[in-house]
PDB file of C-alpha atoms in Angstrom:
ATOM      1  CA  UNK H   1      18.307 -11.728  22.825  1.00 97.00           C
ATOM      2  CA  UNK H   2      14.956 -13.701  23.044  1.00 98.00           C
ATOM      3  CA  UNK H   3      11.784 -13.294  20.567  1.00 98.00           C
ATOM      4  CA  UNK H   4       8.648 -14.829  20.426  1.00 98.00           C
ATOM      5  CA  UNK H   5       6.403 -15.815  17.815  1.00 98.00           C
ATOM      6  CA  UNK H   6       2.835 -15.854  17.101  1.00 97.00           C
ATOM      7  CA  UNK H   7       0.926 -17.550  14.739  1.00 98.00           C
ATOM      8  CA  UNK H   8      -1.979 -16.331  13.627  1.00 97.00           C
ATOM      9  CA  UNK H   9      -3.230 -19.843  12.250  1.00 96.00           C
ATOM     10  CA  UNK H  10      -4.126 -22.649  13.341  1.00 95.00           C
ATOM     11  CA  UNK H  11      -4.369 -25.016  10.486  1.00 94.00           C
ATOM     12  CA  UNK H  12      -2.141 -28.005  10.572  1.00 92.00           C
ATOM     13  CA  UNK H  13      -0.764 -27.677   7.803  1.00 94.00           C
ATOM     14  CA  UNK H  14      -0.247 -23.707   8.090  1.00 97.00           C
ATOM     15  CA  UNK H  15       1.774 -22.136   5.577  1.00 98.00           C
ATOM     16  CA  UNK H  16       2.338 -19.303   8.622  1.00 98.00           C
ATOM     17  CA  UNK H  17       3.712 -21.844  10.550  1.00 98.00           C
ATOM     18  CA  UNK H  18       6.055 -22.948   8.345  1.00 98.00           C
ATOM     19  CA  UNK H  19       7.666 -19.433   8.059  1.00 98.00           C
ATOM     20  CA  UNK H  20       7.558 -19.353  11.627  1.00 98.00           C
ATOM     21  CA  UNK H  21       9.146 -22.349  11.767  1.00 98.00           C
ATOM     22  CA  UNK H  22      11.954 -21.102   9.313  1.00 98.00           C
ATOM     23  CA  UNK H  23      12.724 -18.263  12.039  1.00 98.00           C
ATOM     24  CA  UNK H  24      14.638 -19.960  14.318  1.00 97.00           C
ATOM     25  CA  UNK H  25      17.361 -20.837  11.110  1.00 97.00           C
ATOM     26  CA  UNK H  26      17.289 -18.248   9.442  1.00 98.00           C
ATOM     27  CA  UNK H  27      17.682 -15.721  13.003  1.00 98.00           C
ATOM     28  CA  UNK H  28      21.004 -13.220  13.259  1.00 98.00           C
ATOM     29  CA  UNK H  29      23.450 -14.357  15.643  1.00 97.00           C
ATOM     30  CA  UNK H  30      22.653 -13.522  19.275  1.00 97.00           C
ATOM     31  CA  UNK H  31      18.740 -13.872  18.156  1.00 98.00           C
ATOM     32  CA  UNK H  32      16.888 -17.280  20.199  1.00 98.00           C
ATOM     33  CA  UNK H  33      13.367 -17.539  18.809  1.00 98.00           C
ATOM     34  CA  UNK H  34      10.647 -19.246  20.937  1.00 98.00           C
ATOM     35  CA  UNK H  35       7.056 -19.846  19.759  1.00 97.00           C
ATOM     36  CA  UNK H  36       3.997 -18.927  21.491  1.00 97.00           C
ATOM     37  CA  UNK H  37       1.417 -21.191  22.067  1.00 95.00           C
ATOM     38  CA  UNK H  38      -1.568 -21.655  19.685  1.00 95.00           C
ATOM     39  CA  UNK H  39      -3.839 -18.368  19.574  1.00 96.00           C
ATOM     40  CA  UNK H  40      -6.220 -21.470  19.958  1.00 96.00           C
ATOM     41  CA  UNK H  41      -5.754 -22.332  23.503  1.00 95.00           C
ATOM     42  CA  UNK H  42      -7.307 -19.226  24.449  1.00 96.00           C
ATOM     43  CA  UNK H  43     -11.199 -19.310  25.161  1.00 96.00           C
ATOM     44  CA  UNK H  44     -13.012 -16.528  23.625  1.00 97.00           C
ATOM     45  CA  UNK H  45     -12.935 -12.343  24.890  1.00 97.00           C
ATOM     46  CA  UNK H  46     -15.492 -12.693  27.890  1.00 97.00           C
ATOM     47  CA  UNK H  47     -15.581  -9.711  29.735  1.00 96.00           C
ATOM     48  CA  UNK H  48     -17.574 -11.800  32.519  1.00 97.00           C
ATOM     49  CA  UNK H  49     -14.345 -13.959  32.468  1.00 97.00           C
ATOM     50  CA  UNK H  50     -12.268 -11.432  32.657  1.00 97.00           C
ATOM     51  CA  UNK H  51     -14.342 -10.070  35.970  1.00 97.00           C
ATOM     52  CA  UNK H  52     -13.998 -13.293  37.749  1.00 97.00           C
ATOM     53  CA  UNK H  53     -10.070 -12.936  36.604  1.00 97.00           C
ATOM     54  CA  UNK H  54      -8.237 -13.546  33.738  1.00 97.00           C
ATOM     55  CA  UNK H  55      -7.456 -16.806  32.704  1.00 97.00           C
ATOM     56  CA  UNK H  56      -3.743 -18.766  33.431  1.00 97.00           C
ATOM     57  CA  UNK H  57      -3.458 -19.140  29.883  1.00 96.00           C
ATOM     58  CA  UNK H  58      -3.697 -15.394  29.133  1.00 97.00           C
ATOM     59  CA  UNK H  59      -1.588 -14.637  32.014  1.00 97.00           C
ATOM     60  CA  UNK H  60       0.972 -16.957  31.015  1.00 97.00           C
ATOM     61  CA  UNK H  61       1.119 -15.564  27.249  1.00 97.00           C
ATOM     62  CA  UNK H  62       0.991 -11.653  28.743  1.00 98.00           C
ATOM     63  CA  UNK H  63       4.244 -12.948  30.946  1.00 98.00           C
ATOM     64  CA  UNK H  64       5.544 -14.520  28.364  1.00 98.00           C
ATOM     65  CA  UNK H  65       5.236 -11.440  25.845  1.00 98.00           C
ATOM     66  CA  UNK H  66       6.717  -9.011  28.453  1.00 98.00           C
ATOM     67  CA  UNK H  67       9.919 -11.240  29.366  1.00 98.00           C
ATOM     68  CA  UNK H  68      10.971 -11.354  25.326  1.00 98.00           C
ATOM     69  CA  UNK H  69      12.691  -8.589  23.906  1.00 98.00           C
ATOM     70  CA  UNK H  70      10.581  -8.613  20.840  1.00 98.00           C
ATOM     71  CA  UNK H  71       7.456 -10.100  19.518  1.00 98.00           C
ATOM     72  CA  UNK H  72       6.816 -11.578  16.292  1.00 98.00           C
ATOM     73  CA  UNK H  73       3.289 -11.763  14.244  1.00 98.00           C
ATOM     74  CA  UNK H  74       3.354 -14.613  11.437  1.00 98.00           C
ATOM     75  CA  UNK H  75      -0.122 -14.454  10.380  1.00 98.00           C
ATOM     76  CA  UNK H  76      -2.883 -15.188   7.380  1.00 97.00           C
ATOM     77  CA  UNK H  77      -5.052 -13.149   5.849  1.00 96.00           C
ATOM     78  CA  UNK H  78      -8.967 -14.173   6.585  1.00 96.00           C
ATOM     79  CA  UNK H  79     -11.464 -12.317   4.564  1.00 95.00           C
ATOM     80  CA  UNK H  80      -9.391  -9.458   3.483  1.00 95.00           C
ATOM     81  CA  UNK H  81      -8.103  -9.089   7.301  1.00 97.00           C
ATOM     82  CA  UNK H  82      -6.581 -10.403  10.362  1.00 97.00           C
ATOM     83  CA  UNK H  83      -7.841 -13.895  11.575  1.00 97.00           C
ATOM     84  CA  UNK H  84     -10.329 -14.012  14.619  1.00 97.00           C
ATOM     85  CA  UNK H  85      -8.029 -16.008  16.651  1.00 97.00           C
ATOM     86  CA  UNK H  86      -5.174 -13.915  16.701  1.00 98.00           C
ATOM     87  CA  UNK H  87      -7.524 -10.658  17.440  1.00 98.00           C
ATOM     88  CA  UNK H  88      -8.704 -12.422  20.360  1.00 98.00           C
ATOM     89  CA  UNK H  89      -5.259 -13.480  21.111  1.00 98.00           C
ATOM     90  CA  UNK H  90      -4.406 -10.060  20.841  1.00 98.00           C
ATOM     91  CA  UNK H  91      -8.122  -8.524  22.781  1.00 98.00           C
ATOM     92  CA  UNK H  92      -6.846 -10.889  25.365  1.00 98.00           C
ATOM     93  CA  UNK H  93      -3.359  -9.855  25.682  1.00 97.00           C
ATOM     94  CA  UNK H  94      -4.603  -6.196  25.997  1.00 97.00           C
ATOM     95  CA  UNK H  95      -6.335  -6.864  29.276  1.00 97.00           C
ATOM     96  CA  UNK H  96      -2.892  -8.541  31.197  1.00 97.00           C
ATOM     97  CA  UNK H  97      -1.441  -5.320  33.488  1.00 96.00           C
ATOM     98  CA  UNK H  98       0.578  -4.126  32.787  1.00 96.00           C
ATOM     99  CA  UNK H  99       0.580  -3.863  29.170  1.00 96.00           C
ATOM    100  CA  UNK H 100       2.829  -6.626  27.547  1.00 98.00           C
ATOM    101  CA  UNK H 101       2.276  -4.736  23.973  1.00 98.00           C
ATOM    102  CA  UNK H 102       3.481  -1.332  24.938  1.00 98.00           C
ATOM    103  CA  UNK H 103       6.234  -0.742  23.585  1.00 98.00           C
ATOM    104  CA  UNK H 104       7.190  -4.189  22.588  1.00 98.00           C
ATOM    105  CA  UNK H 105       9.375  -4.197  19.210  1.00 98.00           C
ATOM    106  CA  UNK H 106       6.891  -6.405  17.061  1.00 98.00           C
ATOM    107  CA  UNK H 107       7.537  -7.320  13.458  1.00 98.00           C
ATOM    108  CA  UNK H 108       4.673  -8.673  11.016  1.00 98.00           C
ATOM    109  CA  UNK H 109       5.243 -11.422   8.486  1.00 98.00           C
ATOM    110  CA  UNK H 110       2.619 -12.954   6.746  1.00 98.00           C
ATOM    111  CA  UNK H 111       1.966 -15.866   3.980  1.00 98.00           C
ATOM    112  CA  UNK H 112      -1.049 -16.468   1.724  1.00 96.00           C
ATOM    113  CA  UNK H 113      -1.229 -18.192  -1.450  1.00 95.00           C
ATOM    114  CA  UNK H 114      -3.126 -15.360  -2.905  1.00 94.00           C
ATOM    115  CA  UNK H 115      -0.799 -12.430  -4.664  1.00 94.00           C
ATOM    116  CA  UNK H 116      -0.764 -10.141  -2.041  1.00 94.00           C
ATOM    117  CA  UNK H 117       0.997 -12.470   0.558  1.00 95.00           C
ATOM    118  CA  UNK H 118      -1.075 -11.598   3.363  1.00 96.00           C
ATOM    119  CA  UNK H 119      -1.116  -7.741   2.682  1.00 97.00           C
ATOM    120  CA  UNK H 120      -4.081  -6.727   4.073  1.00 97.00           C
ATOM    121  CA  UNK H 121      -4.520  -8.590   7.606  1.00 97.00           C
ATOM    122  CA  UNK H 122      -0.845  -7.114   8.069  1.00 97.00           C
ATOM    123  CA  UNK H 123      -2.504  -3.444   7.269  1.00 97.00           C
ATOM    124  CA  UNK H 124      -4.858  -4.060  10.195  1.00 97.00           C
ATOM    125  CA  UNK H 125      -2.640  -5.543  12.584  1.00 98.00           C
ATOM    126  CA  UNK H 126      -0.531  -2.332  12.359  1.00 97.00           C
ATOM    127  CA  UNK H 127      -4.148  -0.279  12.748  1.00 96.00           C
ATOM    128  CA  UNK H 128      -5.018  -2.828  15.841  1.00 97.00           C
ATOM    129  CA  UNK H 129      -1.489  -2.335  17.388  1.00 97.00           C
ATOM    130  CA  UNK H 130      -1.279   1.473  17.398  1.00 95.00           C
ATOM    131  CA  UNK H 131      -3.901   0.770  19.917  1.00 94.00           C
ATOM    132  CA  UNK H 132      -2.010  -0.853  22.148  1.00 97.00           C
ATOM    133  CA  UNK H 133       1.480   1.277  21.532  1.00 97.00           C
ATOM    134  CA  UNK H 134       3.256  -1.573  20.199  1.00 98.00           C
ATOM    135  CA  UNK H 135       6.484  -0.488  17.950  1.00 98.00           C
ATOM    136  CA  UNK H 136       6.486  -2.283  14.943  1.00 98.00           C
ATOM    137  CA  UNK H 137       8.771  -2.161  12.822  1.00 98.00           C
ATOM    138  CA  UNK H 138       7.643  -0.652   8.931  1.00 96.00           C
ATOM    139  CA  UNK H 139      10.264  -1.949   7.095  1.00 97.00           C
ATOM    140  CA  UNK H 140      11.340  -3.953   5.156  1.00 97.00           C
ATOM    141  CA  UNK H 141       8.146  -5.729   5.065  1.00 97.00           C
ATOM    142  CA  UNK H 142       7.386  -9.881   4.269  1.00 98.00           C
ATOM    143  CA  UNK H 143       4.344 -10.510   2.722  1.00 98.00           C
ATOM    144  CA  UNK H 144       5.117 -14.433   1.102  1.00 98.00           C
ATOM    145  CA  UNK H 145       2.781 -14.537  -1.808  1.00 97.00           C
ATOM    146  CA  UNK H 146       1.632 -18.552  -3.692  1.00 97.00           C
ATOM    147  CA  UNK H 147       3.367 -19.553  -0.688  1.00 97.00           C
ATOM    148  CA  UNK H 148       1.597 -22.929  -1.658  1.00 96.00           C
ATOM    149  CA  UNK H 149       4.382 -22.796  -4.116  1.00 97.00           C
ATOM    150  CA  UNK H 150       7.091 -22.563  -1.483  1.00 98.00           C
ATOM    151  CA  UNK H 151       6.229 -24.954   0.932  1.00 98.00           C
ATOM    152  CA  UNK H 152       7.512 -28.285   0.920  1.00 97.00           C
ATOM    153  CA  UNK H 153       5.025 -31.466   1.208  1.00 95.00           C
ATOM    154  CA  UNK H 154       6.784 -31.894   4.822  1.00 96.00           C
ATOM    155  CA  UNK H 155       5.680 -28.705   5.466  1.00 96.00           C
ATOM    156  CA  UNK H 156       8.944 -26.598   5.463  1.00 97.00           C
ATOM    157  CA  UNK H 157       9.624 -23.427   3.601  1.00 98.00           C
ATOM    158  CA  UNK H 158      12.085 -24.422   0.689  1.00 97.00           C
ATOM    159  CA  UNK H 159      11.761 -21.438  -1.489  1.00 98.00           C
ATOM    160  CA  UNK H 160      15.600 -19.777  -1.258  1.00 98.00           C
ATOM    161  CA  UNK H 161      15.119 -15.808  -2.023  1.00 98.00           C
ATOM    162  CA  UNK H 162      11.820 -16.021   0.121  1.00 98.00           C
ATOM    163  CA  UNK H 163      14.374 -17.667   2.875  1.00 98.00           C
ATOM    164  CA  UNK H 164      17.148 -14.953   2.437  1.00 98.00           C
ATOM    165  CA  UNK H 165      14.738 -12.038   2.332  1.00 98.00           C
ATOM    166  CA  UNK H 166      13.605 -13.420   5.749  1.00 98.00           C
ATOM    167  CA  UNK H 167      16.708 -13.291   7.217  1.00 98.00           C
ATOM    168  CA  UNK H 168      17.704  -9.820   5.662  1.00 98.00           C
ATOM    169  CA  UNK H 169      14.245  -8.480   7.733  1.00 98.00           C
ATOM    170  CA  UNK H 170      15.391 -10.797  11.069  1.00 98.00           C
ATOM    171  CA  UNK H 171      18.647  -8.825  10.433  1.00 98.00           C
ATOM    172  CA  UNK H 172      16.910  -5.325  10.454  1.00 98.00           C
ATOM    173  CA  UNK H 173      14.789  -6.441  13.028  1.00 98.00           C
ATOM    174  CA  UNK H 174      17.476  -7.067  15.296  1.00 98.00           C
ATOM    175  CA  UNK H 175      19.003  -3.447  14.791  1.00 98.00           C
ATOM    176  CA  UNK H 176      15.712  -2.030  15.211  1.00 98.00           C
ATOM    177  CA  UNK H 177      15.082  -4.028  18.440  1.00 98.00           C
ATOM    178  CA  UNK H 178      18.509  -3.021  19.715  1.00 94.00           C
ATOM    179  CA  UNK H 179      20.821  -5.570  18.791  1.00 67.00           C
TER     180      UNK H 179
END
């Protein structure tokens, strides 16, 4: 079974992207996780672009999206809401035929170092992806709050009941994918 990840940052030093980066250990048996690349390599929605033909790059992701069995969303929260690069990632996505998002299993994590994890921008990335028919799994739900506090200098989630709640939502995931 094959997943892909998102990021929905694109800091370097990302506390997203260390979760994501915890995936791949932390995945059930069975489970190969593959990241996506940046949600900044895309230019932004154009719909004069899109006339003329959508870009390689968005292609390439849309492919990419509908050849995994799942999807998965590792995302901040910007300004009480999902960051502008991963909506456009997303906006994009919506315009590859057909539809990579419908009916793709997705599942949301998110990191912040605020108290609520991430809380809200995973609230409307559930209202954006009813949109697009995606099935996204409810629960249980990630949401790593002071995840300053669990990231290591080198960048690598170290905190060990944030790690093995992970992998007890990778596990659900994977039954509620099909595995």
């Amino acid at each position: 079974m094959k997943w892909v990840v998102w990021v929905g940052s694109v800091r370097k030093g990302s506390y997203n992207a260390a979760v994501a980066r915890a995936l791949g250990g932390l995945a059930p048996e069975g489970v190969e996780i593959e990241r996506l690349p940046s949600v900044a390599e895309l230019p932004i929605y154009d719909g004069d672009i899109e006339a003329e033909g959508l870009p390689q790059t968005v292609v390439a992701l849309g492919e990419a999206i509908r050849a995994a069995d799942a999807l998965v969303i590792v995302t901040p929260e910007y300004n009480y809401s999902v960051p502008g690069g991963l909506k456009n990632a997303i906006d994009w996505t919506s315009r590859v035929k057909p539809q990579p998002l419908k009916g793709k299993p997705l599942l949301i994590l998110s990191a912040s170092q605020g108290v609520f994890g991430g809380a809200r921008a995973q609230y409307h990335l559930r209202q954006i992806l009813v949109g697009l028919d995606a099935r996204v799994m409810n629960v249980p739900e990630v949401m790593v709050s002071t995840a300053h506090k669990k990231v290591s200098e080198a960048g690598e989630l170290n905190d060990q009941p944030t790690l093995d709640f992970i992998g007890k939502q990778l596990a659900a995931f994977k039954g509620f994918v099909g595995g």
